[in-house]
Amino acid sequence: MKDLELLAPARNADIGIAAIDCGADAVYIAGPEFGARKAAGNSIEDIRRLCEYAHRFGVRIFLTLNTILYDNELEPARKLLKEAEEAGVDAIIAQDPAVWKMTSLPVHASTQCAIRTPEAARFYEALGSSRLVLERQLSLEQIREIRKATACELEFFVHGALCVCYSGQCYMSERIDRRSANRGECIQACRSLYDLVDGSGKVLVKDKALLSLKDYNLRSRLEDLADEGICSFKIEGRLKSISYVRNVVRAYSIALDILVAKYPGYYRRTSFGRSGGGFTPDLDKTFNRTYTKLFIDGSRGRWSSMDAPKSMGEDVGTVVSINRAPGRLAEDAGRMEVCIKSENPSLFLRNGDGFSFISKDHNEIVGFRGDVCRGIRIACRNVPELYVGARLYRNLDSAFGKELETNLPVRLIPVSVEISITSREGSFHMKIAALSQDGRVVRLERDAGRVLAVNPSRMKEVFISQFGKVTGSYSFSLDALHAESLGGRMPFLLVSAINGIRRECATALDGMPLKAIPLYSAARQGRVPATEGQVTYKSNVANTVTESIYRESGAEGIERAFEITHRKGVELMRTKYCIRYELGMCPIHQKGTPPERLYLLNNGKRYSLGFDCANCEMTLTD
């Protein structure tokens, strides 16, 4: 049996609980410090509250302690790790090798570790990692090679925003504003606008988000990833809203359930309880920069969202007319009515929907709210930038938003009940066995009295009905009712008595520890593989403990993090993404003839683009 886990992000405990209710098998969340998202810190008490809720379903909680650490932060980090363990955290997601020396909890090597080769995988396995969170810009073939090289569990991002650079090795933010992405302070320079110029200074592309990627969406590829050994499917979004997390988690949980059902006895989810009812998820109605599968098939595609680095929403249609100030009353001044032409016959716009479009000069995404929407007409405040011919998108579906707030799924653990009824000397006796999905068993015996049911068939229906209800976190079902020895008779029981027995079963289950599926925990090997030559700034060494780990492995020299990133000519970024390919200029795949030199310009700063065609990678230096 192979375990599959859906791993959801949480900015706070309430979002984590919402993710669990929608079907997450695990949640990753930051503590008060060192979480690589400065705007997403949480108190230990909130972490404890989330753990208590999660463990009712066997859901795991992973604490992100994935910034690099300075020497003066080692003891505070050690204290935080101890507090997290006491609060019930199941594992730690870390980047800095020093963390492996400071906790007895399982440690997962963060995507910030830039694990994209078998050699890197073996390094972090030897360090003691129980799981490796792989680089996002990998193909299935590369994942397969890493799977062969290590016994660690493998985790892979399947949905959400994409860093253009290999994770953990982007130094743009630190170069521009002294704010390090490896310290949780990324300024998202990849979403900024740039000019592309050649060596003579000629502007080839102006004011485009040339480093901005579309969002990841691998919902249709979960089976392929599982085939290659991925056990945890990770959703990006520790800064996303509760509505976003609900929608995406529900969509992927349903997809994972379908995969498990397709191969009965081969795959299983790592937590218990299933979410039912509530809204129908729709990934097109939640924040996205349009979707991509990136390099998963080992082939190039158009991955850029350079025209729209923010979420545009679902395509509505084209603006065919604009009537500004359509009425005669004073209150109509400053308003307009827009008529669109749509290719979607099922399109239904609602009052309060939000819309967006790209301005005529392509420099800006403009949004507005539709106050009154009737058919293909939208009445709203005047939007001067809107023009006939603009492509309109709906980035806020008001009705769907309300569904995500009010029509919520409920997560319940199935409990199968079996009842045997016997009779002796005119008195009825019941034996009740309740088996929860995770394997807890409650056994009760109850006297059922001496009163015969006038209608035995109807009494059986009452038993089935009352033992088929929800109590607490449990969904009961009466799977067997043995009364053969009674010769067609049945005892008469009040509905309240039957309900009381069901509630007793629920209370007894609550008093028993859930039989959670064990989380894989690797043995600490203590010594990493031999390191040949120089350990560069890309290893992000920031403290003496991490430095000693590399020295013990035989490193000849170690550059500290940030030690050389302020110098000119340093590689600030390396990526599978290629601007030349996006613009049709790739000399290998498109037989293009690009200029000999290409640069990005932003706010008076110039960055040089390099092209490592042997490895099909682009670099950025200054």
mmCIF file with all atom_site columns, C-alpha atoms in Angstrom, residues 160-247:
data_model
loop_
_atom_site.group_PDB
_atom_site.id
_atom_site.type_symbol
_atom_site.label_atom_id
_atom_site.label_alt_id
_atom_site.label_comp_id
_atom_site.label_asym_id
_atom_site.label_entity_id
_atom_site.label_seq_id
_atom_site.pdbx_PDB_ins_code
_atom_site.Cartn_x
_atom_site.Cartn_y
_atom_site.Cartn_z
_atom_site.occupancy
_atom_site.B_iso_or_equiv
_atom_site.pdbx_formal_charge
_atom_site.auth_seq_id
_atom_site.auth_comp_id
_atom_site.auth_asym_id
_atom_site.auth_atom_id
_atom_site.pdbx_PDB_model_num
ATOM 1  C CA . GLY A 1 160 ? 0.204   27.737 -7.319  1.00 0.00 ? 160 GLY A CA 1
ATOM 2  C CA . ALA A 1 161 ? 2.674   30.516 -7.959  1.00 0.00 ? 161 ALA A CA 1
ATOM 3  C CA . LEU A 1 162 ? 6.052   29.706 -9.506  1.00 0.00 ? 162 LEU A CA 1
ATOM 4  C CA . CYS A 1 163 ? 9.410   31.283 -8.771  1.00 0.00 ? 163 CYS A CA 1
ATOM 5  C CA . VAL A 1 164 ? 11.197  31.899 -12.046 1.00 0.00 ? 164 VAL A CA 1
ATOM 6  C CA . CYS A 1 165 ? 14.542  30.979 -10.467 1.00 0.00 ? 165 CYS A CA 1
ATOM 7  C CA . TYR A 1 166 ? 15.641  27.666 -9.031  1.00 0.00 ? 166 TYR A CA 1
ATOM 8  C CA . SER A 1 167 ? 14.298  27.777 -5.489  1.00 0.00 ? 167 SER A CA 1
ATOM 9  C CA . GLY A 1 168 ? 16.611  29.056 -2.779  1.00 0.00 ? 168 GLY A CA 1
ATOM 10 C CA . GLN A 1 169 ? 19.101  30.447 -5.276  1.00 0.00 ? 169 GLN A CA 1
ATOM 11 C CA . CYS A 1 170 ? 17.501  33.714 -6.322  1.00 0.00 ? 170 CYS A CA 1
ATOM 12 C CA . TYR A 1 171 ? 19.462  36.760 -5.189  1.00 0.00 ? 171 TYR A CA 1
ATOM 13 C CA . MET A 1 172 ? 17.594  39.486 -7.084  1.00 0.00 ? 172 MET A CA 1
ATOM 14 C CA . SER A 1 173 ? 15.687  40.744 -4.065  1.00 0.00 ? 173 SER A CA 1
ATOM 15 C CA . GLU A 1 174 ? 18.815  40.962 -1.959  1.00 0.00 ? 174 GLU A CA 1
ATOM 16 C CA . ARG A 1 175 ? 20.713  42.719 -4.755  1.00 0.00 ? 175 ARG A CA 1
ATOM 17 C CA . ILE A 1 176 ? 17.985  45.292 -5.367  1.00 0.00 ? 176 ILE A CA 1
ATOM 18 C CA . ASP A 1 177 ? 16.807  46.040 -1.844  1.00 0.00 ? 177 ASP A CA 1
ATOM 19 C CA . ARG A 1 178 ? 19.052  44.135 0.612   1.00 0.00 ? 178 ARG A CA 1
ATOM 20 C CA . ARG A 1 179 ? 16.071  41.888 1.381   1.00 0.00 ? 179 ARG A CA 1
ATOM 21 C CA . SER A 1 180 ? 16.936  38.222 1.032   1.00 0.00 ? 180 SER A CA 1
ATOM 22 C CA . ALA A 1 181 ? 14.443  35.670 -0.276  1.00 0.00 ? 181 ALA A CA 1
ATOM 23 C CA . ASN A 1 182 ? 16.262  33.129 1.894   1.00 0.00 ? 182 ASN A CA 1
ATOM 24 C CA . ARG A 1 183 ? 15.335  35.212 4.927   1.00 0.00 ? 183 ARG A CA 1
ATOM 25 C CA . GLY A 1 184 ? 11.655  35.488 4.051   1.00 0.00 ? 184 GLY A CA 1
ATOM 26 C CA . GLU A 1 185 ? 11.898  39.004 2.597   1.00 0.00 ? 185 GLU A CA 1
ATOM 27 C CA . CYS A 1 186 ? 11.482  38.486 -1.156  1.00 0.00 ? 186 CYS A CA 1
ATOM 28 C CA . ILE A 1 187 ? 10.272  41.643 -2.941  1.00 0.00 ? 187 ILE A CA 1
ATOM 29 C CA . GLN A 1 188 ? 9.069   39.606 -5.951  1.00 0.00 ? 188 GLN A CA 1
ATOM 30 C CA . ALA A 1 189 ? 11.319  41.247 -8.485  1.00 0.00 ? 189 ALA A CA 1
ATOM 31 C CA . CYS A 1 190 ? 10.167  38.615 -10.986 1.00 0.00 ? 190 CYS A CA 1
ATOM 32 C CA . ARG A 1 191 ? 6.740   40.283 -11.116 1.00 0.00 ? 191 ARG A CA 1
ATOM 33 C CA . SER A 1 192 ? 8.189   43.718 -11.939 1.00 0.00 ? 192 SER A CA 1
ATOM 34 C CA . LEU A 1 193 ? 8.179   45.350 -15.384 1.00 0.00 ? 193 LEU A CA 1
ATOM 35 C CA . TYR A 1 194 ? 11.361  45.369 -17.478 1.00 0.00 ? 194 TYR A CA 1
ATOM 36 C CA . ASP A 1 195 ? 12.573  46.550 -20.867 1.00 0.00 ? 195 ASP A CA 1
ATOM 37 C CA . LEU A 1 196 ? 14.483  44.044 -22.992 1.00 0.00 ? 196 LEU A CA 1
ATOM 38 C CA . VAL A 1 197 ? 17.354  45.701 -24.878 1.00 0.00 ? 197 VAL A CA 1
ATOM 39 C CA . ASP A 1 198 ? 20.156  44.441 -27.108 1.00 0.00 ? 198 ASP A CA 1
ATOM 40 C CA . GLY A 1 199 ? 23.826  45.261 -26.981 1.00 0.00 ? 199 GLY A CA 1
ATOM 41 C CA . SER A 1 200 ? 23.344  48.507 -28.935 1.00 0.00 ? 200 SER A CA 1
ATOM 42 C CA . GLY A 1 201 ? 20.677  49.732 -26.512 1.00 0.00 ? 201 GLY A CA 1
ATOM 43 C CA . LYS A 1 202 ? 17.784  49.080 -28.881 1.00 0.00 ? 202 LYS A CA 1
ATOM 44 C CA . VAL A 1 203 ? 14.566  48.369 -26.962 1.00 0.00 ? 203 VAL A CA 1
ATOM 45 C CA . LEU A 1 204 ? 13.106  45.068 -28.185 1.00 0.00 ? 204 LEU A CA 1
ATOM 46 C CA . VAL A 1 205 ? 10.327  44.763 -25.601 1.00 0.00 ? 205 VAL A CA 1
ATOM 47 C CA . LYS A 1 206 ? 9.095   47.553 -23.346 1.00 0.00 ? 206 LYS A CA 1
ATOM 48 C CA . ASP A 1 207 ? 7.393   47.466 -19.930 1.00 0.00 ? 207 ASP A CA 1
ATOM 49 C CA . LYS A 1 208 ? 6.679   43.749 -19.664 1.00 0.00 ? 208 LYS A CA 1
ATOM 50 C CA . ALA A 1 209 ? 6.911   41.417 -16.665 1.00 0.00 ? 209 ALA A CA 1
ATOM 51 C CA . LEU A 1 210 ? 9.532   39.436 -18.543 1.00 0.00 ? 210 LEU A CA 1
ATOM 52 C CA . LEU A 1 211 ? 10.448  37.248 -15.558 1.00 0.00 ? 211 LEU A CA 1
ATOM 53 C CA . SER A 1 212 ? 6.904   36.455 -14.422 1.00 0.00 ? 212 SER A CA 1
ATOM 54 C CA . LEU A 1 213 ? 5.692   32.875 -14.845 1.00 0.00 ? 213 LEU A CA 1
ATOM 55 C CA . LYS A 1 214 ? 2.186   31.503 -15.068 1.00 0.00 ? 214 LYS A CA 1
ATOM 56 C CA . ASP A 1 215 ? 0.866   29.481 -12.148 1.00 0.00 ? 215 ASP A CA 1
ATOM 57 C CA . TYR A 1 216 ? 1.404   25.746 -11.757 1.00 0.00 ? 216 TYR A CA 1
ATOM 58 C CA . ASN A 1 217 ? -1.517  23.364 -12.272 1.00 0.00 ? 217 ASN A CA 1
ATOM 59 C CA . LEU A 1 218 ? -0.790  19.629 -12.290 1.00 0.00 ? 218 LEU A CA 1
ATOM 60 C CA . ARG A 1 219 ? -4.189  18.369 -11.164 1.00 0.00 ? 219 ARG A CA 1
ATOM 61 C CA . SER A 1 220 ? -4.399  16.173 -14.270 1.00 0.00 ? 220 SER A CA 1
ATOM 62 C CA . ARG A 1 221 ? -0.908  14.740 -13.660 1.00 0.00 ? 221 ARG A CA 1
ATOM 63 C CA . LEU A 1 222 ? -1.182  13.360 -10.124 1.00 0.00 ? 222 LEU A CA 1
ATOM 64 C CA . GLU A 1 223 ? -1.117  9.768  -11.357 1.00 0.00 ? 223 GLU A CA 1
ATOM 65 C CA . ASP A 1 224 ? 2.049   10.381 -13.381 1.00 0.00 ? 224 ASP A CA 1
ATOM 66 C CA . LEU A 1 225 ? 3.753   11.913 -10.364 1.00 0.00 ? 225 LEU A CA 1
ATOM 67 C CA . ALA A 1 226 ? 2.644   9.064  -8.103  1.00 0.00 ? 226 ALA A CA 1
ATOM 68 C CA . ASP A 1 227 ? 3.994   6.573  -10.642 1.00 0.00 ? 227 ASP A CA 1
ATOM 69 C CA . GLU A 1 228 ? 7.418   8.231  -10.353 1.00 0.00 ? 228 GLU A CA 1
ATOM 70 C CA . GLY A 1 229 ? 7.417   8.017  -6.552  1.00 0.00 ? 229 GLY A CA 1
ATOM 71 C CA . ILE A 1 230 ? 5.954   11.335 -5.411  1.00 0.00 ? 230 ILE A CA 1
ATOM 72 C CA . CYS A 1 231 ? 4.028   10.717 -2.197  1.00 0.00 ? 231 CYS A CA 1
ATOM 73 C CA . SER A 1 232 ? 3.147   14.282 -1.206  1.00 0.00 ? 232 SER A CA 1
ATOM 74 C CA . PHE A 1 233 ? 1.395   16.737 -3.522  1.00 0.00 ? 233 PHE A CA 1
ATOM 75 C CA . LYS A 1 234 ? 1.998   20.275 -2.330  1.00 0.00 ? 234 LYS A CA 1
ATOM 76 C CA . ILE A 1 235 ? -0.118  23.363 -2.927  1.00 0.00 ? 235 ILE A CA 1
ATOM 77 C CA . GLU A 1 236 ? 1.669   26.723 -2.837  1.00 0.00 ? 236 GLU A CA 1
ATOM 78 C CA . GLY A 1 237 ? 0.080   29.646 -1.008  1.00 0.00 ? 237 GLY A CA 1
ATOM 79 C CA . ARG A 1 238 ? 0.990   30.533 2.575   1.00 0.00 ? 238 ARG A CA 1
ATOM 80 C CA . LEU A 1 239 ? -0.003  34.123 1.799   1.00 0.00 ? 239 LEU A CA 1
ATOM 81 C CA . LYS A 1 240 ? -3.250  33.207 0.041   1.00 0.00 ? 240 LYS A CA 1
ATOM 82 C CA . SER A 1 241 ? -6.780  33.814 1.360   1.00 0.00 ? 241 SER A CA 1
ATOM 83 C CA . ILE A 1 242 ? -8.987  31.253 3.067   1.00 0.00 ? 242 ILE A CA 1
ATOM 84 C CA . SER A 1 243 ? -11.255 31.146 -0.006  1.00 0.00 ? 243 SER A CA 1
ATOM 85 C CA . TYR A 1 244 ? -8.311  30.346 -2.268  1.00 0.00 ? 244 TYR A CA 1
ATOM 86 C CA . VAL A 1 245 ? -7.129  27.530 0.008   1.00 0.00 ? 245 VAL A CA 1
ATOM 87 C CA . ARG A 1 246 ? -10.616 26.046 0.308   1.00 0.00 ? 246 ARG A CA 1
ATOM 88 C CA . ASN A 1 247 ? -11.188 26.012 -3.444  1.00 0.00 ? 247 ASN A CA 1
#
